[in-house]
Short mmCIF file of C-alpha atoms in Angstrom, two decimals:
data_model
loop_
_atom_site.label_atom_id
_atom_site.label_comp_id
_atom_site.label_asym_id
_atom_site.label_seq_id
_atom_site.Cartn_x
_atom_site.Cartn_y
_atom_site.Cartn_z
CA MET C 1 13.48 12.67 -21.77
CA HIS C 2 13.34 8.89 -22.27
CA ASN C 3 14.94 5.93 -20.89
CA GLN C 4 16.11 4.04 -24.08
CA PRO C 5 16.25 0.81 -23.61
CA ALA C 6 19.28 -2.09 -23.94
CA HIS C 7 19.26 -3.55 -27.16
CA ALA C 8 21.75 -6.56 -27.69
CA HIS C 9 22.42 -6.17 -31.74
CA SER C 10 25.90 -7.24 -33.67
CA ILE C 11 27.53 -3.53 -34.84
CA LYS C 12 28.17 -3.79 -38.54
CA PRO C 13 28.19 -0.54 -40.67
CA ALA C 14 26.31 1.95 -40.82
CA GLU C 15 25.65 4.10 -44.44
CA PRO C 16 23.73 8.10 -43.85
CA VAL C 17 19.89 7.53 -44.45
CA THR C 18 18.46 9.42 -47.23
CA HIS C 19 15.47 11.00 -46.45
CA THR C 20 13.90 14.26 -47.96
CA ARG C 21 15.62 17.51 -45.57
CA ASN C 22 15.39 21.36 -45.76
CA THR C 23 17.95 21.77 -48.24
CA CYS C 24 17.25 25.37 -48.68
CA SER C 25 20.95 27.63 -48.04
CA GLN C 26 20.09 29.89 -45.16
CA ILE C 27 18.87 28.43 -42.21
CA LEU C 28 16.06 30.35 -40.50
CA CYS C 29 15.04 29.82 -37.06
CA PRO C 30 12.00 27.98 -37.02
CA ASP C 31 10.14 29.82 -34.30
CA CYS C 32 11.17 33.57 -35.07
CA GLY C 33 11.95 33.24 -38.77
CA SER C 34 15.58 35.62 -37.61
CA ALA C 35 18.77 34.44 -39.92
CA ALA C 36 20.57 34.97 -37.19
CA ALA C 37 21.19 32.36 -36.46
CA ALA C 38 25.02 30.20 -35.00
CA LYS C 39 26.19 27.01 -35.61
CA LEU C 40 27.36 25.64 -32.38
CA SER C 41 28.92 22.48 -33.63
CA ALA C 42 27.91 18.59 -35.10
CA ILE C 43 25.48 16.45 -33.38
CA PRO C 44 26.44 12.89 -33.63
CA ASP C 45 24.82 10.91 -35.90
CA ALA C 46 21.80 8.24 -35.11
CA PHE C 47 21.42 4.73 -34.40
CA GLU C 48 17.65 4.56 -32.63
CA PHE C 49 15.00 6.44 -32.62
CA ALA C 50 11.94 6.39 -30.04
CA GLY C 51 13.87 2.87 -28.40
CA THR C 52 13.96 1.15 -31.67
CA VAL C 53 17.47 -0.67 -33.35
CA LEU C 54 17.47 0.84 -36.94
CA LYS C 55 18.79 -0.48 -40.05
CA THR C 56 21.00 2.40 -41.53
CA CYS C 57 21.55 5.47 -38.53
CA LEU C 58 20.25 8.92 -39.35
CA PRO C 59 22.64 11.46 -39.92
CA GLY C 60 22.69 14.42 -36.99
CA GLY C 61 23.32 17.15 -38.59
CA ASN C 62 24.26 19.93 -36.60
CA LEU C 63 22.42 22.15 -33.61
CA TYR C 64 21.88 25.84 -34.01
CA ARG C 65 21.17 28.36 -31.64
CA CYS C 66 19.12 31.59 -32.62
CA LEU C 67 20.13 34.68 -31.72
CA THR C 68 16.76 36.30 -31.50
CA CYS C 69 14.75 34.36 -29.72
CA ASN C 70 17.39 31.58 -28.20
CA LEU C 71 16.07 28.22 -29.18
CA HIS C 72 17.95 25.56 -29.87
CA TRP C 73 17.87 23.53 -32.89
CA ARG C 74 18.87 20.51 -35.11
CA HIS C 75 19.34 21.16 -39.01
CA PRO C 76 18.16 19.56 -41.09
CA GLN C 77 15.57 16.69 -39.72
CA LEU C 78 13.17 14.35 -40.82
CA ASN C 79 9.70 15.95 -42.40
CA LYS C 80 6.85 14.79 -40.92
CA ASN C 81 5.59 12.03 -42.45
CA GLU C 82 8.73 10.68 -42.22
CA LEU C 83 9.15 11.03 -38.38
CA ASP C 84 6.01 9.65 -38.05
CA ALA C 85 5.92 6.27 -39.24
CA LEU C 86 9.36 6.29 -37.58
CA TYR C 87 7.42 6.63 -33.63
CA ARG C 88 4.47 4.54 -34.61
CA GLN C 89 7.73 1.70 -35.12
CA GLY C 90 8.88 2.48 -32.23
CA SER C 91 9.11 0.75 -28.55
CA THR C 92 6.34 0.65 -26.49
CA GLU C 93 9.67 -0.24 -23.90
CA SER C 94 10.83 3.07 -24.33
CA TRP C 95 9.86 5.28 -21.28
CA GLN C 96 8.73 3.26 -19.06
CA ASP C 97 8.89 5.71 -16.22
CA ASN C 98 9.00 5.24 -11.79
CA PRO C 99 7.17 8.17 -11.19
CA LYS C 100 9.70 8.47 -7.83
CA LYS C 101 12.36 8.57 -10.62
CA ARG C 102 10.72 11.43 -12.46
CA LEU C 103 10.68 14.60 -9.98
CA ASP C 104 9.14 16.93 -13.69
CA TRP C 105 6.12 14.44 -12.41
CA GLN C 106 6.17 15.10 -9.01
CA LEU C 107 6.12 19.08 -9.53
CA ALA C 108 3.24 18.77 -12.36
CA THR C 109 1.32 17.24 -9.57
CA ALA C 110 1.76 19.04 -6.95
CA LEU C 111 0.72 22.32 -9.10
CA ILE C 112 -2.57 20.34 -10.56
CA LYS C 113 -3.67 19.63 -7.37
CA GLN C 114 -3.07 23.43 -5.95
CA GLY C 115 -5.70 24.46 -8.27
CA LYS C 116 -8.97 25.17 -6.95
CA ASN C 117 -11.09 24.68 -10.11
CA THR C 118 -9.74 22.17 -11.85
CA SER C 119 -11.12 19.08 -12.74
CA SER C 120 -10.17 18.39 -16.48
CA VAL C 121 -5.95 17.24 -17.49
CA LEU C 122 -5.41 17.04 -21.20
CA ASP C 123 -1.75 15.09 -21.60
CA VAL C 124 -0.58 15.78 -24.57
CA GLY C 125 2.05 12.88 -25.81
CA CYS C 126 0.48 11.40 -22.83
CA PHE C 127 1.96 7.95 -24.94
CA ASP C 128 0.59 4.77 -22.29
CA GLY C 129 -0.82 7.16 -19.65
CA ARG C 130 1.71 6.54 -17.15
CA PHE C 131 1.50 9.94 -15.53
CA LEU C 132 -2.00 10.24 -16.22
CA GLU C 133 -2.68 7.27 -13.58
CA TYR C 134 0.17 8.68 -11.18
CA LEU C 135 -2.07 11.88 -11.01
CA GLY C 136 -5.37 10.10 -10.42
CA LYS C 137 -8.83 9.82 -10.35
CA PRO C 138 -10.67 12.85 -9.20
CA TYR C 139 -9.84 14.79 -12.76
CA LEU C 140 -11.44 13.79 -16.44
CA ARG C 141 -7.95 12.98 -17.65
CA ALA C 142 -7.70 12.52 -21.30
CA GLY C 143 -4.57 12.21 -24.00
CA ILE C 144 -3.23 12.71 -27.35
CA GLU C 145 -0.93 10.07 -28.23
CA VAL C 146 0.31 9.10 -32.14
CA HIS C 147 1.49 5.44 -30.91
CA PRO C 148 -1.48 2.94 -31.66
CA LEU C 149 -0.07 0.65 -29.28
CA ALA C 150 0.57 3.08 -26.41
CA ALA C 151 -2.97 4.42 -26.80
CA GLU C 152 -4.52 1.84 -26.88
CA HIS C 153 -2.61 1.18 -22.88
CA ALA C 154 -3.79 4.61 -22.02
CA ALA C 155 -7.56 3.41 -23.03
CA ALA C 156 -7.17 0.50 -21.06
CA LYS C 157 -6.77 2.90 -17.53
CA GLY C 158 -9.35 4.85 -18.19
CA ILE C 159 -8.05 7.49 -20.07
CA GLN C 160 -9.98 9.53 -22.30
CA ILE C 161 -8.14 9.56 -26.18
CA VAL C 162 -9.54 12.24 -27.83
CA GLY C 163 -6.58 12.92 -30.53
CA HIS C 164 -3.61 10.96 -32.26
CA ASP C 165 -1.34 13.83 -33.58
CA PHE C 166 -0.21 17.10 -31.94
CA SER C 167 -2.62 18.79 -34.91
CA ASP C 168 -5.49 17.53 -33.26
CA LEU C 169 -5.39 20.17 -30.95
CA ALA C 170 -7.46 22.62 -32.94
CA SER C 171 -10.15 20.95 -33.05
CA LEU C 172 -10.87 19.24 -29.84
CA THR C 173 -14.15 21.56 -28.93
CA LEU C 174 -14.29 22.01 -25.04
CA PRO C 175 -10.67 23.39 -23.35
CA PHE C 176 -9.23 21.84 -19.80
CA ASP C 177 -8.82 23.24 -16.83
CA THR C 178 -4.98 21.75 -17.13
CA VAL C 179 -2.78 20.96 -20.29
CA VAL C 180 0.72 18.94 -19.85
CA ALA C 181 3.21 18.49 -22.33
CA MET C 182 5.77 16.69 -20.32
CA ASP C 183 9.07 15.69 -21.96
CA VAL C 184 7.05 16.89 -25.54
CA ILE C 185 8.28 20.31 -26.65
CA GLU C 186 11.53 18.63 -27.89
CA HIS C 187 10.03 16.65 -30.53
CA VAL C 188 8.47 19.24 -32.50
CA LYS C 189 9.46 21.70 -35.16
CA SER C 190 8.37 25.26 -33.95
CA PRO C 191 8.00 24.56 -29.75
CA MET C 192 6.56 28.34 -30.38
CA ALA C 193 3.97 27.06 -32.54
CA PHE C 194 3.45 23.97 -30.69
CA LEU C 195 2.68 26.33 -27.22
CA ALA C 196 -0.27 28.84 -29.16
CA SER C 197 -1.91 25.68 -29.83
CA LEU C 198 -1.23 24.61 -26.04
CA ILE C 199 -3.41 27.48 -25.20
CA LYS C 200 -6.07 26.86 -27.49
CA ALA C 201 -6.51 23.65 -25.97
CA THR C 202 -6.66 25.42 -21.90
CA ARG C 203 -9.82 27.11 -21.00
CA PRO C 204 -8.72 31.27 -19.98
CA GLY C 205 -7.36 31.15 -16.36
CA GLY C 206 -6.04 27.79 -17.13
CA LEU C 207 -2.29 26.02 -16.59
CA ILE C 208 -0.01 24.75 -18.69
CA ILE C 209 2.98 22.94 -17.85
CA VAL C 210 6.52 21.69 -20.02
CA SER C 211 9.11 19.61 -19.34
CA THR C 212 12.04 19.62 -21.35
CA GLY C 213 15.57 20.00 -21.71
CA ASN C 214 17.38 23.32 -20.51
CA THR C 215 20.57 24.13 -22.98
CA ALA C 216 21.12 26.86 -20.00
CA ALA C 217 22.33 24.16 -18.44
CA LEU C 218 26.10 24.52 -18.26
CA PRO C 219 26.37 20.17 -19.07
CA TRP C 220 25.00 21.24 -22.37
CA ARG C 221 26.13 24.60 -22.87
CA LEU C 222 30.65 22.54 -22.52
CA MET C 223 28.78 19.58 -24.76
CA GLY C 224 27.36 21.12 -27.19
CA GLY C 225 25.99 19.45 -30.03
CA MET C 226 27.30 16.25 -28.18
CA TYR C 227 25.14 16.51 -25.36
CA TRP C 228 23.72 13.42 -25.47
CA TYR C 229 19.99 14.54 -25.16
CA CYS C 230 19.82 16.51 -28.01
CA SER C 231 21.72 13.77 -29.80
CA ILE C 232 18.81 11.40 -29.31
CA ALA C 233 17.33 11.58 -33.23
CA GLU C 234 14.07 11.90 -31.90
CA HIS C 235 14.52 15.56 -30.91
CA LEU C 236 14.04 18.33 -32.74
CA SER C 237 14.01 21.46 -30.68
CA PHE C 238 15.46 23.17 -27.28
CA ILE C 239 14.71 25.57 -24.85
CA ASN C 240 15.78 26.99 -21.63
CA PRO C 241 13.95 29.89 -19.70
CA GLU C 242 15.33 32.60 -21.88
CA TRP C 243 12.86 30.87 -25.00
CA CYS C 244 10.42 30.90 -22.36
CA GLN C 245 10.23 34.00 -20.98
CA ARG C 246 10.39 35.37 -24.74
CA ALA C 247 7.09 33.17 -25.61
CA ALA C 248 5.08 34.20 -22.95
CA ASP C 249 5.47 37.94 -23.60
CA THR C 250 4.63 36.91 -27.34
CA LEU C 251 1.68 34.23 -26.62
CA GLY C 252 0.00 36.61 -23.85
CA LEU C 253 1.46 33.69 -21.23
CA HIS C 254 2.42 34.42 -17.69
CA ILE C 255 4.83 32.57 -16.06
CA GLU C 256 3.76 31.11 -12.88
CA GLN C 257 6.53 28.74 -11.84
CA LEU C 258 10.33 27.94 -13.62
CA GLU C 259 12.30 25.47 -11.78
CA THR C 260 15.22 23.25 -13.43
CA PHE C 261 16.01 19.56 -12.05
CA SER C 262 17.44 16.77 -12.54
CA HIS C 263 16.01 13.54 -13.98
CA GLU C 264 17.86 11.13 -11.77
CA PRO C 265 19.72 12.86 -9.00
CA THR C 266 22.25 10.69 -7.65
CA LYS C 267 25.09 10.81 -5.41
CA MET C 268 28.48 12.58 -5.18
CA LEU C 269 30.82 9.41 -7.08
CA GLY C 270 27.94 8.48 -10.06
CA SER C 271 27.80 12.34 -10.64
CA ALA C 272 31.84 12.33 -11.16
CA ILE C 273 32.01 9.68 -13.26
CA GLN C 274 29.28 10.61 -15.15
CA ALA C 275 31.01 13.72 -15.82
CA GLY C 276 33.87 12.68 -16.88
CA ALA C 277 32.53 9.70 -19.40
CA ASN C 278 31.42 13.10 -21.10
CA ILE C 279 34.18 14.94 -21.14
CA PHE C 280 35.89 12.48 -22.23
CA TYR C 281 33.77 11.68 -24.84
CA ARG C 282 33.49 15.30 -25.75
CA CYS C 283 37.62 15.04 -26.19
CA MET C 284 38.51 11.62 -27.95
CA PRO C 285 35.20 10.55 -29.06
CA GLY C 286 36.75 7.78 -31.31
CA PHE C 287 39.01 6.75 -28.63
CA ALA C 288 35.75 6.33 -25.65
CA TYR C 289 33.60 4.19 -28.56
CA LYS C 290 37.10 1.94 -28.52
CA LEU C 291 37.23 1.37 -24.82
CA ARG C 292 33.26 1.33 -24.78
CA CYS C 293 33.72 -1.82 -27.34
CA CYS C 294 36.44 -3.30 -25.27
CA ASN C 295 34.65 -3.47 -22.01
CA ALA C 296 31.51 -5.35 -24.12
CA GLN C 297 33.82 -7.77 -25.46
CA ILE C 298 34.89 -8.54 -22.06
CA LYS C 299 31.55 -8.51 -20.54
CA GLY C 300 30.49 -10.61 -23.39
CA GLN C 301 28.43 -8.93 -24.66
CA GLN C 302 27.89 -7.98 -28.46
CA LEU C 303 28.61 -4.57 -30.03
CA ARG C 304 25.73 -1.84 -30.00
CA PRO C 305 26.07 0.91 -32.62
CA SER C 306 24.68 3.32 -30.13
CA TYR C 307 28.36 2.86 -28.50
CA LYS C 308 29.33 5.72 -30.85
CA THR C 309 27.01 8.14 -29.67
CA PRO C 310 27.62 10.40 -26.28
CA PRO C 311 27.45 8.64 -22.94
CA HIS C 312 23.61 9.77 -20.33
CA TRP C 313 24.45 12.27 -17.82
CA ARG C 314 21.10 12.04 -16.17
CA SER C 315 22.06 13.16 -13.12
CA ALA C 316 23.46 16.82 -14.09
CA LYS C 317 20.55 19.61 -13.68
CA ASP C 318 19.37 19.77 -17.52
CA HIS C 319 15.81 19.67 -17.33
CA LEU C 320 12.94 22.60 -16.52
CA LEU C 321 9.88 22.74 -15.83
CA VAL C 322 7.52 25.75 -16.42
CA ALA C 323 3.62 26.38 -15.60
CA PHE C 324 1.91 28.87 -17.97
CA ARG C 325 -0.80 30.89 -16.71
CA VAL C 326 -2.97 31.58 -19.60
CA PRO C 327 -5.42 34.74 -19.20
CA ILE C 328 -8.54 35.33 -18.62
CA LEU C 329 -10.24 37.11 -21.57
CA ASP C 330 -12.82 40.07 -20.97
CA GLY C 331 -15.94 38.19 -20.60
CA HIS C 332 -14.73 34.93 -18.99
CA SER C 333 -14.26 34.33 -14.87
#
């Protein structure tokens, strides 16, 4: 999801943070509750959260896959209060994307503008309102955002802030024609419950647009828990087309469109370099860390703890955008 800003910090040995975590002996799927879960591989420890360098690292835990619904998730996880506190401390310099590089924004905008009866759009996790600003003013534009300063920036752009937490979706008085959640569903413990809450905020016949990482992508299957996207500390859950279809069937939704895409398509050489760097890291993470440190020293840069984490593979076609159509209920037009 996010472009993590560069921080120049001297590297120090980091001790794992002690947090309240789910320690039940049986690992259950956060969505369907199934005990049929496969432990895939370890996730590297994190040294940043929401663009802010942490004083001590967050243990990565392990990546699991539900054998029933195919949800992938990180376990163990921080509790909601701890996550919210870290988000509020996050850098406002994170997620500063150029719309020209956001294919999901372009796809979502095209879908919204195709809607004949679309006059209102809610962006859940709108940050500073950049997507809604890109969408344009013909719509009533509203947002939900946990970061206080980011929410202020969005409001300054004419966006109505109608909530500061996902739980606020249940208290909205009027539904929206389209509800979008761009790079948000990976931040929640239960994507199914989150999608159900989006339905409550969407009018009958309306559209829900979700974009996120795609665990079915070949690079992700190759890297497992060492994939860059799931190594980001604020990312908790990960979906794929199979999960989307099961969720649609469970919640009575219709998948109108599902596309896979790359956040940063690059030329063949650049793609090959990113692929090579990740495969090298997958095979020899310790040696890869030493090489990154050597490279930084040659360039006169200070060492960063995040050199221990996977390199980006943003040229990979590892994301998906799915548009769910909410059914029209009896008595609604």
